[in-house]
Amino acid sequence: MSKNMKELPGTPLSGKELKSEKVITFKWRPNAKYAWSAGIAYGRFLDELKAGRIIGRRCSRCERIIVPPRMFCEHCFVATDEWVYVKDTGTINTFSLSYLDADANRIKDPILVAVIDIDGASPGVGILHLLGNVAPDKIDVGMKVKAVWKPPEEREGSVTDILFWEPLED
Amino acid sequence: MFEAAVKAYVDAGVNARKDIGSFLTAAEDYWEGYSIFDEFVPDQLGAVLRSVCTIGGDGLLAISNGAMQIETGLFDVVAVEAHSKASDMLTFDGILSHALDPVYNRAFNAHPYFIAGLEMQRYLHATKTTREQCASVVVKNKHNAMDNPLAAFPADMTVDEIINSTMVSHPLTQRDISPLADGCIVMVLASEKKAKELADHPIWLKGLGWYSDTPWLEARDWSAAGYTNLARDRAYKRAGIKNPRKEIDFAEVDDCFSYKELQHLEALQICESGKAGKLAEAGEFNCDGSFPVNVSGGRLGAGNLLEASALQSVLECVQQLRGHAGKRQIKNAKTAVAQSWRSVPTASGCVAVLSNEL
C-alpha cells in the first residue's frame, strides 16, 4: 500500500464468505465440447501404436524422419514422402519430474516426463512420453530407454498404448 | 491449411520459407478448442521460425493488419490465413452462448440467435423491409452457389420454403441463417513494387476500414450496421470512392443472416436505407442484375466459415476481378467491395475496396 493509502477501499470478503454465497454470485458452466479429427498422420500413428509399432514420415527434401509422423515437413514446407517404421527404443533428450498434476494438485510420486529421441528417427526428433521402472534420481539426459507396451488386447489406439519407457539394459 | 497455403504460394509465385516476411492468422481459441491456439499455426503455413501473429478478428481484419505491416516498410510480402473447422465443435451453440455478457445476458437461457431475431425485427420495422424480401436474398445466394464448386450449400429454393421453414427466433427462420461449413483460405499480400514483379494478375487493395460498435445489447443501434457505416467511410475515402453505386461494379457482403445482406448493402451506400429489400426482390442484386451481390453464394450459399467468411468474400472479389470466376464471371468488373461482420453477438466488421486497376 502506498503512503497515501491507509486501508484498502471496499468491503473485505473472505474466500469462505464467497463460497457460502452470502454475497450475490452468478454461476456459469461453459458448454464447450469438441471432437478433433485425427487426420491422416495422427490416424495412422495411433493405428500403428495399437499394433505395437511406431511409425514416422520421411521428407525427401531434408532427409529427416519425423516422429510422430506429419504429412508435411515444417522446415522444408513440402509434403512428406513415405511411411517409415522406427524402433521402440531411444535416448532421453530432456526430462522433468512433475510434482503437480494437470489440475495443479500436489502429488507425492512425481510424473516422469521426457522427450525421447527415437532410434531410427532423425536426431532431435522424438516423442513426448513417460519414464518408468526407474528411480527418479537415476534418470539422466542421454540415457537409453525402451518402450513398455500395454498387452495387445488392452491397446486402444492412444499414446497410452505405451505405458512408459524404461532404462534399456546394456 | 497446408494445402490452401501451398495453393496460394504457387499462385503468388513465392517461396514460403524465403520470400514471405510475416504471417497473420485470424483465429479465435474457442472455435478451435485450444487455449493459446496461435502457437499451432506456424507449421502449416511455412512459418516456423518466422514472424507470426494472430488477429482476434475476422480474415479481413487480418488483411488490414497485413497491409499495415507492409506499409511500415518492414515486410514486402505477407501471408494471411483464416479457416473454419466448425465440424470439430460439438457444442457450437454452447460456445456462442459463452460469448454473451455473463451477468446481464446469459440468465435468460435463449439461444444467442435471439440477437439476430432482435436485430431483424428492428431492421424490418425501421426500413419497412419485408420477410419475403429477406427470403429473396436466401433464394438468390443459394442459387448463386450452384455455380461455385467450393460452395457447401447450393440449392434452388422458393421464398415460401424459407419463410415457412422452422422458426428460430421470430422473425428469423432456420433458412434465414447461414449453415456452418469447414474451409481454409490463404492469401498473399505484397507491396506495390513487389506485386508488380511477382504477379500477372495483381488485385489492388484500394481502401480498408474496420470498426466495432459497443458489445452492449442494451444500447446498440439495432436497425443499421453502424460498424459498417464507419468502415465504409474510411475505406471509400482511401479508395477515392465518392459514388459507390456507380464506381463499384459488384459486392461480396456478409449475409450470415438473410437480412444482414440488405442492411450491409445500405450501410455500403449501394442503395438508400430501406431500399435494399425492394431491389433484392426485383432481382437487381442477381448475377445478371444491375449490381451483382454475393455471386459466390455468400455465407448462405457457400457456408458460414467463421473468421474465414471474410476471406471467402475477398477471394470471390479477387477471382472476379482477375476474370477467373468461370461460369459465374461478371463481365468487365473493375472495382469491388468486400464487407465482413463477425456475426452474433458482435458488432464488428470490415470493408475493403479492391480493384484490378492500380
Coordinates of C-alpha atoms in Angstrom, one line a residue:
Chain A
M1 CA 0.0 0.0 0.0
S2 CA 1.2 3.5 -0.8
K3 CA 1.9 6.2 1.8
N4 CA -1.3 8.0 0.9
M5 CA -3.5 4.9 1.2
K6 CA -4.0 3.7 4.8
E7 CA -6.5 1.0 4.1
L8 CA -8.0 -0.8 1.1
P9 CA -11.3 0.6 -0.2
G10 CA -14.4 -1.5 -0.4
T11 CA -15.7 -4.3 1.8
P12 CA -13.3 -7.1 2.6
L13 CA -14.6 -10.6 1.8
S14 CA -13.0 -13.9 2.8
G15 CA -12.9 -16.9 0.4
K16 CA -15.2 -18.7 2.9
E17 CA -17.8 -15.9 2.7
L18 CA -17.7 -16.1 -1.1
K19 CA -18.2 -19.8 -1.2
S20 CA -21.1 -19.7 1.3
E21 CA -22.9 -17.4 -1.3
K22 CA -23.6 -14.8 1.3
V23 CA -22.8 -12.3 -1.4
I24 CA -24.6 -12.2 -4.8
T25 CA -23.0 -14.8 -7.1
F26 CA -23.5 -15.8 -10.6
K27 CA -22.6 -19.3 -11.8
W28 CA -22.0 -20.4 -15.3
R29 CA -20.6 -23.6 -16.7
P30 CA -19.4 -23.3 -20.3
N31 CA -20.7 -25.9 -22.7
A32 CA -17.7 -26.1 -25.0
K33 CA -17.2 -29.6 -26.3
Y34 CA -15.1 -30.7 -29.3
A35 CA -14.2 -33.8 -31.3
W36 CA -11.0 -33.2 -33.1
S37 CA -10.5 -35.2 -36.3
A38 CA -7.2 -37.1 -36.3
G39 CA -6.4 -36.7 -40.0
I40 CA -4.1 -38.9 -41.9
A41 CA -0.8 -38.7 -39.9
Y42 CA -2.3 -38.8 -36.4
G43 CA -4.7 -41.6 -37.5
R44 CA -2.0 -43.8 -38.9
F45 CA 0.3 -43.2 -35.9
L46 CA -2.5 -44.2 -33.5
D47 CA -3.4 -47.3 -35.6
E48 CA 0.2 -48.4 -35.6
L49 CA 0.5 -47.9 -31.8
K50 CA -2.5 -50.2 -31.4
A51 CA -0.5 -52.8 -33.4
G52 CA 2.6 -52.2 -31.2
R53 CA 4.6 -50.3 -33.7
I54 CA 5.9 -46.7 -34.0
I55 CA 5.8 -45.1 -37.5
G56 CA 7.1 -41.9 -38.9
R57 CA 7.3 -40.0 -42.2
R58 CA 10.3 -39.2 -44.3
C59 CA 10.9 -35.9 -46.0
S60 CA 12.9 -36.5 -49.1
R61 CA 14.0 -32.8 -49.2
C62 CA 15.8 -32.6 -45.9
E63 CA 16.0 -36.4 -45.4
R64 CA 14.5 -36.1 -41.9
I65 CA 12.4 -39.0 -40.5
I66 CA 9.7 -37.3 -38.5
V67 CA 8.1 -39.0 -35.5
P68 CA 5.2 -38.6 -34.7
P69 CA 4.6 -38.5 -38.4
R70 CA 3.4 -35.4 -40.3
M71 CA 2.1 -35.1 -43.8
F72 CA 4.3 -32.1 -44.5
C73 CA 7.7 -31.1 -43.3
E74 CA 7.5 -27.9 -41.3
H75 CA 11.1 -26.9 -42.2
C76 CA 11.0 -27.5 -46.0
F77 CA 7.3 -26.7 -46.4
V78 CA 6.7 -29.7 -48.7
A79 CA 4.6 -32.8 -48.4
T80 CA 6.4 -35.7 -46.8
D81 CA 7.0 -38.7 -49.0
E82 CA 6.9 -42.1 -47.3
W83 CA 6.0 -44.0 -44.2
V84 CA 8.9 -45.4 -42.2
Y85 CA 8.8 -47.7 -39.2
V86 CA 11.2 -46.8 -36.4
K87 CA 12.3 -48.7 -33.3
D88 CA 10.7 -48.6 -29.9
T89 CA 14.0 -47.7 -28.3
G90 CA 15.6 -44.3 -27.9
T91 CA 17.6 -41.8 -25.9
I92 CA 16.4 -39.2 -23.3
N93 CA 16.7 -35.8 -24.9
T94 CA 15.4 -34.0 -21.8
F95 CA 13.2 -34.9 -18.8
S96 CA 11.4 -33.4 -15.8
L97 CA 9.9 -34.7 -12.6
S98 CA 6.5 -33.1 -12.2
Y99 CA 5.2 -32.8 -8.6
L100 CA 1.9 -31.2 -9.8
D101 CA -0.8 -33.0 -11.8
A102 CA -2.7 -31.3 -14.6
D103 CA -5.1 -29.5 -12.1
A104 CA -2.1 -28.3 -10.0
N105 CA -2.8 -30.8 -7.2
R106 CA 0.4 -31.6 -5.3
I107 CA 1.4 -35.3 -5.9
K108 CA 3.8 -37.4 -3.8
D109 CA 5.3 -39.6 -6.6
P110 CA 6.3 -37.3 -9.5
I111 CA 5.2 -37.9 -13.0
L112 CA 8.3 -38.6 -15.0
V113 CA 8.0 -36.7 -18.3
A114 CA 10.6 -37.0 -21.0
V115 CA 11.3 -36.2 -24.7
I116 CA 12.8 -39.3 -26.2
D117 CA 14.7 -39.2 -29.4
I118 CA 13.6 -42.4 -31.2
D119 CA 16.1 -44.8 -32.7
G120 CA 15.6 -44.7 -36.5
A121 CA 14.2 -41.2 -36.5
S122 CA 16.4 -38.1 -37.2
P123 CA 18.5 -36.7 -34.4
G124 CA 16.4 -34.3 -32.2
V125 CA 13.1 -35.9 -33.4
G126 CA 11.2 -37.9 -30.8
I127 CA 8.1 -38.3 -28.8
L128 CA 6.9 -36.9 -25.5
H129 CA 6.2 -39.7 -23.0
L130 CA 6.7 -41.1 -19.5
L131 CA 9.5 -42.9 -17.9
G132 CA 9.0 -45.8 -15.5
N133 CA 10.8 -48.7 -13.7
V134 CA 13.5 -46.2 -12.8
A135 CA 14.3 -44.3 -9.6
P136 CA 13.8 -40.5 -10.3
D137 CA 17.4 -39.7 -9.1
K138 CA 18.9 -42.3 -11.6
I139 CA 17.3 -40.6 -14.7
D140 CA 19.7 -38.6 -16.9
V141 CA 19.9 -36.9 -20.3
G142 CA 21.4 -39.4 -22.8
M143 CA 20.0 -42.5 -21.0
K144 CA 19.0 -45.3 -23.4
V145 CA 15.3 -46.4 -22.9
K146 CA 12.9 -48.9 -24.3
A147 CA 9.1 -48.8 -24.6
V148 CA 6.9 -50.9 -22.3
W149 CA 3.7 -51.7 -24.2
K150 CA 0.3 -52.5 -22.8
P151 CA -0.8 -56.0 -23.6
P152 CA -2.3 -56.0 -27.2
E153 CA -5.8 -56.7 -26.0
E154 CA -5.8 -53.5 -23.9
R155 CA -4.5 -51.2 -26.6
E156 CA -6.9 -48.6 -27.9
G157 CA -5.0 -46.5 -30.4
S158 CA -3.7 -44.0 -28.0
V159 CA -0.3 -42.7 -26.9
T160 CA -1.0 -44.5 -23.6
D161 CA -0.8 -47.8 -25.5
I162 CA 2.8 -47.4 -24.5
L163 CA 2.8 -47.5 -20.7
F164 CA 6.1 -45.8 -20.2
W165 CA 9.8 -46.1 -21.2
E166 CA 12.2 -47.9 -19.0
P167 CA 16.0 -48.0 -19.0
L168 CA 17.5 -50.3 -21.6
E169 CA 19.8 -52.9 -20.2
D170 CA 23.1 -53.0 -22.0
Chain B
M1 CA -4.4 -25.3 -44.1
F2 CA -1.2 -26.7 -45.6
E3 CA -3.0 -27.3 -48.9
A4 CA -4.6 -23.9 -49.0
A5 CA -1.2 -22.3 -48.2
V6 CA 0.6 -24.2 -51.0
K7 CA -2.1 -23.2 -53.5
A8 CA -1.8 -19.6 -52.5
Y9 CA 2.0 -19.5 -52.6
V10 CA 2.1 -21.2 -56.0
D11 CA -0.5 -18.7 -57.3
A12 CA 1.6 -15.8 -56.0
G13 CA 4.9 -17.3 -57.1
V14 CA 6.5 -17.1 -53.7
N15 CA 8.6 -19.5 -51.6
A16 CA 7.1 -19.5 -48.1
R17 CA 10.5 -20.2 -46.5
K18 CA 12.3 -17.4 -48.3
D19 CA 10.0 -14.8 -49.7
I20 CA 7.3 -14.2 -47.1
G21 CA 8.3 -11.9 -44.3
S22 CA 5.3 -12.2 -42.0
F23 CA 2.3 -14.5 -41.4
L24 CA -1.0 -13.5 -39.9
T25 CA -3.9 -15.8 -38.9
A26 CA -7.4 -14.7 -37.9
A27 CA -8.5 -17.1 -35.3
E28 CA -10.4 -17.5 -32.1
D29 CA -9.4 -20.0 -29.4
Y30 CA -13.0 -21.2 -28.6
W31 CA -13.7 -22.1 -32.3
E32 CA -10.6 -24.3 -32.1
G33 CA -11.0 -25.8 -28.7
Y34 CA -7.4 -24.9 -27.8
S35 CA -6.1 -22.3 -25.4
I36 CA -3.4 -20.1 -27.0
F37 CA -4.3 -21.5 -30.4
D38 CA -1.8 -19.1 -32.0
E39 CA 1.0 -21.4 -31.3
F40 CA -0.4 -24.2 -33.5
V41 CA -0.3 -22.0 -36.6
P42 CA 3.3 -21.7 -37.9
D43 CA 4.0 -25.2 -39.3
Q44 CA 1.1 -25.5 -41.7
L45 CA 1.9 -22.0 -43.2
G46 CA 5.6 -22.5 -43.6
A47 CA 6.1 -20.0 -40.8
V48 CA 8.3 -22.0 -38.4
L49 CA 10.9 -19.6 -37.0
R50 CA 9.4 -16.7 -38.9
S51 CA 7.4 -13.6 -37.8
V52 CA 3.9 -14.8 -37.0
C53 CA 0.9 -13.2 -35.2
T54 CA -2.7 -14.0 -34.7
I55 CA -5.5 -11.5 -35.1
G56 CA -8.5 -11.9 -32.8
G57 CA -11.0 -11.0 -35.5
D58 CA -12.1 -11.9 -39.0
G59 CA -9.9 -12.6 -42.0
L60 CA -10.4 -9.1 -43.4
L61 CA -9.1 -7.6 -40.1
A62 CA -6.0 -9.8 -40.7
I63 CA -5.7 -8.5 -44.2
S64 CA -5.9 -4.9 -42.8
N65 CA -3.1 -5.7 -40.4
G66 CA -1.1 -7.4 -43.0
A67 CA -1.4 -4.4 -45.3
M68 CA -0.3 -2.2 -42.4
Q69 CA 2.7 -4.3 -41.8
I70 CA 3.6 -3.9 -45.5
E71 CA 3.1 -0.1 -45.2
T72 CA 5.5 0.1 -42.3
G73 CA 8.2 -1.0 -44.8
L74 CA 9.3 -3.8 -42.6
F75 CA 8.0 -6.5 -45.0
D76 CA 7.3 -6.6 -48.7
V77 CA 5.4 -9.9 -48.7
V78 CA 3.0 -11.2 -46.0
A79 CA 0.6 -14.2 -45.9
V80 CA -2.8 -14.0 -44.3
E81 CA -4.8 -17.1 -43.3
A82 CA -8.2 -17.8 -41.8
H83 CA -10.1 -21.1 -41.5
S84 CA -13.1 -22.8 -40.1
K85 CA -13.1 -26.3 -38.6
A86 CA -16.6 -25.9 -37.4
S87 CA -17.2 -29.6 -37.7
D88 CA -14.9 -30.2 -34.7
M89 CA -17.2 -28.2 -32.4
L90 CA -19.8 -30.5 -30.8
T91 CA -21.5 -27.6 -29.0
F92 CA -21.3 -24.6 -31.3
D93 CA -24.4 -23.2 -29.6
G94 CA -22.9 -23.5 -26.1
I95 CA -19.7 -21.8 -27.3
L96 CA -21.7 -19.0 -28.8
S97 CA -23.7 -18.6 -25.6
H98 CA -20.4 -18.3 -23.8
A99 CA -19.7 -15.1 -25.7
L100 CA -22.6 -13.2 -24.0
D101 CA -22.3 -10.9 -21.0
P102 CA -22.4 -13.4 -18.1
V103 CA -24.3 -11.2 -15.7
Y104 CA -26.9 -9.4 -17.9
N105 CA -27.5 -11.7 -20.9
R106 CA -26.8 -15.3 -20.1
A107 CA -29.5 -15.8 -17.4
F108 CA -32.4 -15.9 -19.9
N109 CA -31.3 -19.2 -21.5
A110 CA -32.3 -18.2 -25.1
H111 CA -30.2 -19.4 -28.0
P112 CA -27.8 -16.5 -29.0
Y113 CA -29.6 -16.3 -32.3
F114 CA -32.2 -14.3 -30.4
I115 CA -29.8 -11.4 -31.0
A116 CA -30.3 -11.8 -34.8
G117 CA -34.0 -12.0 -34.1
L118 CA -34.0 -8.7 -32.2
E119 CA -32.0 -7.0 -34.9
M120 CA -34.0 -8.4 -37.8
Q121 CA -37.2 -7.2 -36.1
R122 CA -36.0 -3.7 -35.6
Y123 CA -34.4 -3.5 -39.1
L124 CA -37.7 -4.6 -40.7
H125 CA -39.6 -2.2 -38.6
A126 CA -37.3 0.8 -39.3
T127 CA -36.9 0.2 -43.0
K128 CA -40.3 -1.4 -43.9
T129 CA -38.4 -4.3 -45.4
T130 CA -40.5 -7.5 -45.5
R131 CA -39.7 -11.0 -44.5
E132 CA -40.3 -12.0 -48.2
Q133 CA -37.6 -9.6 -49.3
C134 CA -35.2 -11.1 -46.8
A135 CA -36.1 -14.6 -48.1
S136 CA -35.3 -13.4 -51.6
V137 CA -31.7 -12.9 -50.5
V138 CA -31.6 -16.6 -49.5
V139 CA -33.1 -17.7 -52.8
K140 CA -30.6 -15.7 -54.7
N141 CA -27.4 -16.7 -52.8
K142 CA -28.2 -20.4 -52.6
H143 CA -28.9 -20.3 -56.3
N144 CA -25.6 -18.4 -57.0
A145 CA -23.8 -21.1 -55.0
M146 CA -24.8 -23.7 -57.7
D147 CA -22.1 -22.2 -59.9
N148 CA -19.4 -22.1 -57.2
P149 CA -17.7 -25.5 -56.9
L150 CA -16.4 -24.6 -53.5
A151 CA -19.8 -23.7 -52.1
A152 CA -21.2 -26.0 -49.4
F153 CA -24.9 -25.2 -49.6
P154 CA -26.1 -24.6 -53.1
A155 CA -29.9 -25.1 -53.6
D156 CA -32.9 -23.9 -55.6
M157 CA -35.4 -22.8 -53.0
T158 CA -38.5 -20.6 -53.0
V159 CA -39.4 -17.6 -50.8
D160 CA -42.2 -19.6 -49.3
E161 CA -39.9 -22.5 -48.3
I162 CA -37.7 -20.1 -46.5
I163 CA -40.5 -18.2 -44.7
N164 CA -42.2 -21.4 -43.7
S165 CA -39.1 -23.1 -42.5
T166 CA -38.7 -23.8 -38.8
M167 CA -38.9 -20.6 -36.7
V168 CA -35.7 -20.0 -34.8
S169 CA -36.2 -16.5 -33.2
H170 CA -39.1 -14.6 -34.7
P171 CA -38.9 -13.2 -37.4
L172 CA -35.7 -15.3 -38.2
T173 CA -36.3 -18.8 -39.6
Q174 CA -33.9 -21.6 -40.0
R175 CA -33.4 -20.9 -43.7
D176 CA -32.6 -17.2 -42.9
I177 CA -29.4 -18.5 -41.2
S178 CA -26.2 -19.5 -42.9
P179 CA -25.2 -23.0 -42.0
L180 CA -21.6 -23.7 -40.8
A181 CA -19.0 -25.1 -43.1
D182 CA -15.3 -26.1 -42.9
G183 CA -12.7 -24.4 -45.1
C184 CA -9.4 -22.6 -45.2
I185 CA -8.3 -19.6 -47.2
V186 CA -4.8 -18.2 -47.5
M187 CA -3.9 -15.0 -49.3
V188 CA -0.6 -13.4 -50.2
L189 CA -0.2 -9.6 -49.9
A190 CA 2.7 -7.7 -51.4
S191 CA 3.9 -4.1 -51.7
E192 CA 3.1 -2.3 -54.9
K193 CA 6.7 -2.8 -56.2
K194 CA 6.8 -6.5 -55.2
A195 CA 3.3 -7.2 -56.6
K196 CA 4.3 -5.8 -60.0
E197 CA 7.3 -8.1 -60.0
L198 CA 5.5 -11.2 -58.9
A199 CA 2.0 -11.2 -60.3
D200 CA 0.4 -11.4 -63.8
H201 CA -3.0 -10.5 -62.3
P202 CA -2.4 -8.4 -59.2
I203 CA -5.5 -7.2 -57.4
W204 CA -5.0 -3.9 -55.6
L205 CA -6.3 -3.1 -52.1
K206 CA -7.6 0.4 -52.6
G207 CA -9.1 1.1 -49.2
L208 CA -9.7 -0.6 -45.9
G209 CA -11.6 0.1 -42.8
W210 CA -12.6 -1.8 -39.6
Y211 CA -14.8 -0.7 -36.7
S212 CA -16.6 -2.1 -33.7
D213 CA -19.8 -0.9 -32.1
T214 CA -20.5 -1.4 -28.4
P215 CA -21.0 -5.0 -27.2
W216 CA -23.8 -3.7 -25.1
L217 CA -27.1 -5.3 -26.3
E218 CA -28.9 -2.8 -24.1
A219 CA -27.8 0.3 -26.0
R220 CA -26.9 -0.6 -29.6
D221 CA -28.3 0.6 -32.9
W222 CA -30.5 -2.3 -33.8
S223 CA -31.6 -1.0 -37.2
A224 CA -28.4 -0.1 -39.0
A225 CA -24.9 -1.5 -39.2
G226 CA -23.0 1.4 -37.6
Y227 CA -19.7 -0.5 -37.7
T228 CA -20.1 -0.8 -41.5
N229 CA -21.0 2.9 -41.9
L230 CA -17.7 3.9 -40.4
A231 CA -15.6 1.2 -42.0
R232 CA -17.2 2.2 -45.3
D233 CA -16.2 5.9 -44.9
R234 CA -12.6 5.0 -44.1
A235 CA -12.3 2.5 -47.0
Y236 CA -14.1 4.7 -49.6
K237 CA -12.1 7.7 -48.6
R238 CA -8.7 5.9 -49.1
A239 CA -10.0 4.4 -52.4
G240 CA -11.4 7.8 -53.6
I241 CA -14.9 6.4 -54.0
K242 CA -17.5 9.2 -54.0
N243 CA -20.4 7.5 -55.7
P244 CA -20.2 3.8 -54.6
R245 CA -23.2 2.7 -56.7
K246 CA -21.5 4.0 -59.9
E247 CA -17.8 3.4 -59.1
I248 CA -18.2 -0.1 -57.7
D249 CA -19.2 -3.0 -60.0
F250 CA -20.2 -5.7 -57.5
A251 CA -20.1 -6.6 -53.9
E252 CA -19.5 -9.6 -51.6
V253 CA -21.1 -8.7 -48.3
D254 CA -21.8 -10.5 -45.1
D255 CA -25.1 -12.4 -45.2
C256 CA -24.7 -14.6 -42.2
F257 CA -28.4 -14.0 -41.7
S258 CA -30.6 -13.0 -44.7
Y259 CA -31.5 -9.5 -43.6
K260 CA -27.8 -8.7 -42.9
E261 CA -27.1 -8.6 -46.7
L262 CA -29.7 -5.9 -47.1
Q263 CA -28.6 -4.0 -44.0
H264 CA -25.0 -4.2 -45.1
L265 CA -25.7 -3.0 -48.7
E266 CA -27.5 0.0 -47.3
A267 CA -24.5 0.7 -45.0
L268 CA -22.2 0.5 -48.0
Q269 CA -24.4 3.1 -49.7
I270 CA -25.1 0.8 -52.7
C271 CA -28.7 2.0 -52.2
E272 CA -30.6 4.2 -49.9
S273 CA -31.6 3.0 -46.4
G274 CA -34.8 0.9 -46.7
K275 CA -34.4 0.3 -50.4
A276 CA -32.3 -2.9 -50.4
G277 CA -35.2 -5.3 -49.9
K278 CA -37.1 -3.9 -52.8
L279 CA -34.1 -4.0 -55.1
A280 CA -33.3 -7.6 -54.0
E281 CA -36.9 -8.7 -54.7
A282 CA -36.7 -7.0 -58.1
G283 CA -33.6 -9.0 -58.9
E284 CA -31.2 -6.0 -59.1
F285 CA -28.6 -7.9 -57.0
N286 CA -28.8 -11.1 -59.0
C287 CA -25.8 -12.3 -61.1
D288 CA -27.3 -10.7 -64.1
G289 CA -28.8 -7.7 -62.2
S290 CA -27.6 -4.1 -62.3
F291 CA -25.4 -4.7 -59.2
P292 CA -24.4 -8.3 -58.5
V293 CA -24.1 -9.2 -54.8
N294 CA -22.7 -12.4 -53.4
V295 CA -22.2 -14.1 -56.7
S296 CA -20.1 -16.6 -54.8
G297 CA -23.2 -17.7 -52.8
G298 CA -22.2 -15.7 -49.7
R299 CA -22.4 -17.3 -46.3
L300 CA -26.0 -18.5 -47.1
G301 CA -24.8 -20.5 -50.1
A302 CA -21.1 -21.1 -49.6
G303 CA -21.4 -21.6 -45.8
N304 CA -20.5 -19.7 -42.6
L305 CA -16.8 -20.1 -42.4
L306 CA -16.5 -18.2 -39.1
E307 CA -13.4 -15.9 -39.2
A308 CA -12.7 -17.2 -42.8
S309 CA -16.0 -15.9 -44.1
A310 CA -14.4 -12.5 -44.7
L311 CA -11.7 -14.1 -46.8
Q312 CA -14.3 -16.0 -48.8
S313 CA -15.7 -12.6 -49.8
V314 CA -12.3 -11.3 -50.7
L315 CA -11.4 -14.4 -52.6
E316 CA -14.5 -14.1 -54.8
C317 CA -13.7 -10.4 -55.5
V318 CA -10.1 -11.4 -56.5
Q319 CA -11.3 -14.2 -58.8
Q320 CA -13.9 -12.0 -60.4
L321 CA -11.5 -9.1 -60.8
R322 CA -9.0 -11.4 -62.4
G323 CA -11.6 -12.8 -64.8
H324 CA -11.0 -16.3 -63.3
A325 CA -14.5 -16.9 -61.9
G326 CA -15.6 -19.4 -64.5
K327 CA -19.3 -19.9 -65.0
R328 CA -20.2 -17.1 -62.6
Q329 CA -17.9 -14.5 -64.1
I330 CA -19.2 -10.9 -64.0
K331 CA -18.3 -9.1 -67.2
N332 CA -16.0 -6.1 -67.2
A333 CA -15.8 -5.8 -63.5
K334 CA -13.0 -3.4 -62.4
T335 CA -13.8 -2.5 -58.8
A336 CA -15.4 -4.5 -56.0
V337 CA -16.2 -4.1 -52.3
A338 CA -15.9 -6.9 -49.8
Q339 CA -17.5 -6.4 -46.4
S340 CA -17.5 -8.6 -43.3
W341 CA -19.2 -9.0 -39.9
R342 CA -18.2 -11.3 -37.1
S343 CA -21.8 -12.4 -36.6
V344 CA -23.7 -12.5 -33.3
P345 CA -23.1 -11.3 -30.7
T346 CA -20.6 -8.9 -32.2
A347 CA -21.0 -5.5 -33.8
S348 CA -17.6 -5.6 -35.6
G349 CA -16.8 -5.6 -39.2
C350 CA -14.5 -4.6 -42.0
V351 CA -14.8 -3.1 -45.5
A352 CA -12.2 -3.5 -48.3
V353 CA -12.3 -1.9 -51.8
L354 CA -10.4 -3.9 -54.4
S355 CA -9.6 -3.2 -58.0
N356 CA -7.8 -4.7 -60.9
E357 CA -6.5 -1.2 -61.8
L358 CA -3.9 0.5 -59.7

